[in-house]
């Protein structure tokens, strides 16, 4: 991202994830449906309250839990997804989050909800996420640095979380603030970025059925390096829109200033829709490096391949100006 000295295409072999043992998509679909109950239950272990115990029982006996697959690609392995990360709070090298995030305390966790909302307050994870409605979704994950992965996330639609707290009609944007705790986050003891990390979405983007609140992946509780206990995934946008370890949700009528926009406004915009036709000022976005591949030879798709579902959000907008 801000590393001005090299692009993802320049990464040395030492930083490329090792050759994985891929599970084919067909195989995953076959086992995925049966596996989701166990997956969702494992994810639940993150919380450990009475309601969660009850939800675990319900899930375990649900014959047909929800499974929504949207990316027809080969899945990345758990190892790849959890060892090649961007989480600058733990350092700017891709291996830093896996090295240093283990010590982060994620229980208990609370999220402040404020701004233009009818039920402001402080919420626990279990207040915001309906554990009985967990889904597993396979989404493409495209970083602005032109690498990508395919990840089986566990979570709930972001809209279901936001609807619980009653956004007011005057709220046209939602801002997500992530954890600031320098004692446990060594990257925050540097000024590599402005802390805390902040992101935002237009309300219609946040309420879109594809936008997802993630609490797990690959049938496990979300590892800290991937943004435990709560992170967003907005699959048609560059990865930096997906804030990790969220502690505040604020509804507003003004477009939030996101962290990367503050850091380099000519390079990172508010919308950050995946767009092969709008190059980053320092590199092309036409292709991506699908990890663990070495070469950037996967053509990038408009809106990361989700255009049929999200293009209408941007009708009439100049996407070169609104990058
Ligand atoms: N959230 C926080 N709090 N801090 C970060 O540095 N990095 C973003 C995003 N969310 C980031 C963050 C970027 S640049 C990307 S590409 C994705 O997280 C990476 O998610 P992953 O490590 O789970 O693949």
XYZ file of C-alpha atoms and ligand atoms in Angstrom:
347
model
C 0.000 0.000 0.000
C 1.996 3.017 1.173
C 5.314 1.230 0.610
C 6.568 3.474 -2.155
C 9.701 1.523 -2.895
C 8.225 -1.591 -4.468
C 5.071 -3.084 -5.869
C 3.594 -6.523 -5.334
C 5.219 -7.603 -8.594
C 8.610 -6.941 -7.005
C 8.142 -9.236 -4.043
C 11.029 -11.632 -3.535
C 10.440 -15.372 -3.439
C 10.894 -15.383 0.320
C 7.626 -13.479 0.661
C 5.622 -15.646 -1.663
C 3.380 -18.116 0.119
C 4.534 -21.701 -0.291
C 2.974 -24.002 -2.830
C -0.397 -25.015 -1.342
C -2.359 -28.213 -1.439
C -5.510 -26.874 -3.029
C -8.893 -28.328 -2.393
C -10.792 -28.164 -5.628
C -13.932 -26.093 -5.650
C -16.017 -29.144 -6.524
C -14.623 -30.979 -3.545
C -15.284 -27.989 -1.332
C -18.853 -27.656 -2.431
C -19.393 -31.347 -1.772
C -18.015 -31.180 1.762
C -18.820 -27.531 2.413
C -22.530 -27.917 2.947
C -22.081 -30.722 5.416
C -19.179 -28.898 7.014
C -20.852 -25.609 7.681
C -22.586 -26.659 10.877
C -19.294 -27.670 12.392
C -17.687 -24.598 10.895
C -20.211 -22.243 12.313
C -20.119 -23.917 15.690
C -16.341 -23.633 15.793
C -16.662 -19.962 14.993
C -19.065 -19.540 17.857
C -16.494 -20.613 20.353
C -15.165 -17.061 20.073
C -17.818 -15.744 22.390
C -18.792 -18.227 25.066
C -21.954 -16.648 26.479
C -25.204 -18.429 27.373
C -26.848 -17.186 24.175
C -23.976 -18.529 22.165
C -24.240 -21.932 23.830
C -27.893 -21.955 22.877
C -27.060 -20.912 19.337
C -24.490 -23.701 19.126
C -27.118 -26.261 19.980
C -29.505 -24.843 17.424
C -26.864 -24.810 14.724
C -25.711 -28.303 15.477
C -29.205 -29.574 14.877
C -29.921 -27.456 11.795
C -30.166 -29.867 8.880
C -29.665 -27.296 6.150
C -27.513 -24.405 7.284
C -26.964 -21.579 4.879
C -24.137 -21.916 2.413
C -23.592 -19.173 -0.103
C -20.794 -19.562 -2.609
C -20.172 -16.673 -4.945
C -16.670 -17.100 -6.327
C -15.987 -19.831 -8.866
C -12.277 -20.034 -8.079
C -9.942 -22.349 -6.269
C -9.853 -21.702 -2.555
C -6.697 -20.495 -0.905
C -5.476 -22.606 1.961
C -5.943 -21.652 5.613
C -2.170 -21.345 5.839
C -2.001 -18.831 2.976
C -4.945 -16.793 4.255
C -3.471 -16.495 7.734
C 0.204 -15.894 6.996
C 0.140 -13.271 4.230
C -1.741 -10.330 5.707
C -2.096 -6.603 5.811
C -2.713 -5.417 9.356
C -0.437 -2.451 9.832
C -1.181 -2.320 13.544
C 1.202 -5.290 13.752
C 3.765 -4.106 11.194
C 3.998 -3.532 7.472
C 5.522 -6.858 6.418
C 3.090 -9.509 5.251
C 4.290 -11.966 7.916
C 4.087 -9.471 10.818
C 0.394 -9.956 11.670
C 0.793 -13.742 11.984
C 3.905 -13.179 14.108
C 2.575 -10.530 16.464
C -1.251 -10.621 16.519
C -1.485 -13.750 18.673
C -1.119 -11.690 21.842
C -4.058 -9.425 21.052
C -6.860 -9.743 23.625
C -10.122 -10.180 21.761
C -12.325 -11.242 24.682
C -14.166 -9.380 26.048
C -14.917 -7.124 23.065
C -17.300 -4.255 22.725
C -18.391 -2.052 19.879
C -19.582 1.503 20.370
C -22.486 2.455 18.105
C -23.219 6.157 17.730
C -24.154 8.989 15.402
C -27.408 8.971 13.435
C -28.839 5.804 14.905
C -31.924 5.069 16.979
C -30.234 2.589 19.342
C -26.815 4.008 20.191
C -24.823 2.211 22.849
C -22.113 -0.285 23.605
C -22.684 -3.738 22.197
C -21.004 -7.114 22.554
C -20.237 -9.242 19.497
C -23.158 -11.525 20.345
C -25.517 -8.515 20.433
C -24.606 -7.551 16.877
C -24.145 -10.924 15.197
C -27.013 -13.391 15.063
C -25.174 -16.663 15.596
C -28.172 -18.642 14.449
C -27.906 -17.029 11.044
C -24.223 -17.621 10.319
C -23.354 -18.263 6.695
C -20.229 -19.452 4.983
C -19.421 -17.413 1.898
C -16.648 -17.951 -0.589
C -15.545 -14.525 -1.761
C -12.715 -13.181 -3.862
C -10.439 -10.869 -1.881
C -8.498 -8.412 -4.066
C -5.911 -6.173 -2.471
C -5.066 -2.812 -4.028
C -1.479 -4.085 -4.186
C -2.676 -6.406 -6.973
C -2.628 -9.712 -5.139
C -5.727 -11.735 -4.502
C -7.059 -14.773 -2.685
C -10.304 -16.723 -2.474
C -11.550 -17.151 1.083
C -14.371 -19.098 2.742
C -15.519 -16.573 5.343
C -18.067 -17.208 8.094
C -20.328 -14.392 9.174
C -23.593 -12.588 8.578
C -24.692 -9.932 6.105
C -23.426 -6.546 7.274
C -26.972 -5.217 6.775
C -28.252 -7.591 9.478
C -25.788 -6.066 11.955
C -26.589 -2.481 11.013
C -30.343 -3.093 11.084
C -30.111 -4.244 14.702
C -29.137 -0.742 15.803
C -31.581 1.200 13.629
C -29.745 3.649 11.370
C -31.750 6.856 10.889
C -32.855 7.783 7.350
C -30.564 10.839 7.607
C -27.519 8.535 7.813
C -26.051 8.275 4.342
C -22.664 6.865 5.358
C -21.325 4.514 7.993
C -17.849 4.754 9.474
C -15.961 1.835 11.022
C -13.198 2.521 13.506
C -10.842 -0.259 14.447
C -8.955 -1.014 17.635
C -6.296 1.355 18.986
C -4.226 -0.460 21.605
C -0.515 0.249 21.155
C 0.345 -1.923 24.169
C -0.694 -4.981 22.133
C -0.216 -3.603 18.623
C 3.438 -2.858 17.927
C 2.717 -1.134 14.600
C 0.731 1.500 16.492
C 3.882 2.500 18.303
C 5.036 3.887 14.938
C 3.429 6.551 12.789
C 3.357 4.481 9.619
C -0.381 5.277 9.440
C -2.721 7.547 11.374
C -4.318 5.523 14.202
C -6.889 4.222 14.727
C -7.523 2.728 11.275
C -10.812 4.055 9.923
C -12.915 3.004 6.959
C -16.334 3.900 5.652
C -19.056 2.957 3.218
C -22.036 4.676 1.693
C -25.146 3.290 3.399
C -26.453 1.629 0.245
C -23.086 -0.127 -0.146
C -23.090 -1.237 3.479
C -26.657 -2.542 3.170
C -25.926 -4.428 -0.060
C -26.489 -8.182 0.403
C -22.896 -8.979 -0.593
C -21.346 -6.850 2.173
C -20.401 -9.213 4.981
C -19.540 -9.028 8.684
C -16.956 -11.722 9.265
C -16.336 -13.655 12.498
C -14.574 -16.725 11.137
C -12.946 -18.470 8.218
C -12.439 -22.048 7.137
C -14.664 -23.281 9.918
C -12.593 -21.658 12.617
C -12.874 -18.591 14.765
C -11.322 -15.673 12.904
C -7.577 -15.636 13.608
C -6.387 -12.370 15.128
C -4.242 -11.559 12.090
C -7.375 -11.606 9.924
C -9.211 -9.108 12.120
C -10.708 -10.904 15.132
C -13.254 -10.772 16.463
C -15.166 -8.688 13.911
C -14.071 -7.545 10.456
C -15.840 -6.453 7.326
C -15.466 -7.953 3.868
C -16.745 -5.970 0.903
C -15.927 -8.294 -1.985
C -16.233 -5.825 -4.875
C -13.823 -3.343 -3.287
C -10.090 -3.352 -2.668
C -9.185 -5.053 0.598
C -8.353 -1.854 2.455
C -12.080 -1.059 2.698
C -12.466 -4.111 4.934
C -11.600 -2.856 8.418
C -10.333 -5.385 10.948
C -11.047 -5.622 14.679
C -13.886 -3.106 14.643
C -14.657 -1.212 17.856
C -16.920 1.580 16.677
C -19.713 1.945 14.121
C -20.787 5.540 13.523
C -23.632 6.616 11.270
C -23.220 9.971 9.593
C -24.410 12.174 6.764
C -20.852 13.110 5.772
C -18.505 10.933 3.769
C -15.912 9.559 6.211
C -12.219 10.123 5.623
C -10.614 6.716 5.475
C -7.101 5.994 6.699
C -5.470 5.299 3.328
C -7.101 8.367 1.825
C -5.554 10.433 4.618
C -2.166 8.771 4.009
C -2.091 9.250 0.206
C -5.202 10.945 -1.218
C -3.999 10.782 -4.816
C -3.517 7.009 -4.553
C -6.395 5.727 -2.426
C -9.936 7.017 -2.715
C -13.111 6.553 -0.744
C -14.841 4.201 -3.186
C -11.951 1.824 -3.947
C -14.055 -0.330 -6.250
C -11.940 -2.964 -7.963
C -11.452 -1.576 -11.452
C -8.968 -2.918 -14.009
C -9.409 0.255 -16.100
C -8.215 2.680 -13.447
C -4.533 2.134 -12.667
C -3.063 2.975 -9.318
C -0.698 5.937 -9.927
C 2.271 3.589 -9.386
C 1.077 0.317 -10.951
C -1.526 -1.234 -13.210
C -4.675 -2.802 -11.822
C -5.369 -4.785 -15.009
C -3.978 -8.045 -13.618
C -3.500 -9.583 -10.226
C -1.273 -12.150 -8.595
C -3.542 -14.895 -7.328
C -1.593 -16.194 -4.372
C 0.442 -18.369 -4.234
C 1.233 -17.712 -7.909
C 4.385 -15.785 -8.594
C 3.173 -14.066 -11.736
C 0.545 -11.348 -11.958
C -1.303 -13.050 -14.787
C -4.895 -13.294 -13.570
C -6.988 -10.638 -15.327
C -8.711 -8.415 -12.798
C -12.456 -8.225 -13.246
C -14.551 -5.084 -12.937
C -15.968 -4.893 -9.408
C -13.876 -8.007 -8.717
C -16.357 -10.061 -10.750
C -19.444 -8.957 -8.782
C -20.543 -6.299 -11.301
C -23.850 -7.961 -12.112
C -24.814 -7.441 -8.490
C -23.258 -4.100 -7.606
C -22.711 -2.005 -10.762
C -26.117 -0.351 -10.338
C -24.893 1.266 -7.103
C -22.665 3.477 -9.224
C -24.896 4.315 -12.191
C -23.942 7.699 -13.610
C -20.787 8.032 -11.501
C -17.398 8.702 -13.069
C -15.401 5.841 -11.589
C -12.101 7.413 -12.662
C -12.841 10.447 -10.503
C -14.476 8.431 -7.751
C -11.669 5.881 -7.435
N -7.762 -3.161 8.977
C -6.941 -2.631 9.920
N -7.438 -2.340 11.121
N -5.622 -2.380 9.663
C -5.069 -2.646 8.435
O -3.867 -2.397 8.237
N -5.450 -3.493 6.170
C -6.438 -3.571 5.098
C -7.653 -4.406 5.503
N -8.086 -4.058 6.838
C -5.913 -3.198 7.426
C -7.258 -3.478 7.760
C -5.874 -4.089 3.860
S -4.824 -3.057 3.034
C -6.206 -5.317 3.355
S -5.694 -5.811 1.819
C -6.999 -6.285 4.142
O -7.311 -5.788 5.450
C -6.211 -7.558 4.313
O -6.994 -8.567 4.906
P -6.339 -10.011 5.175
O -5.040 -9.792 5.852
O -7.329 -10.739 6.034
O -6.159 -10.646 3.836
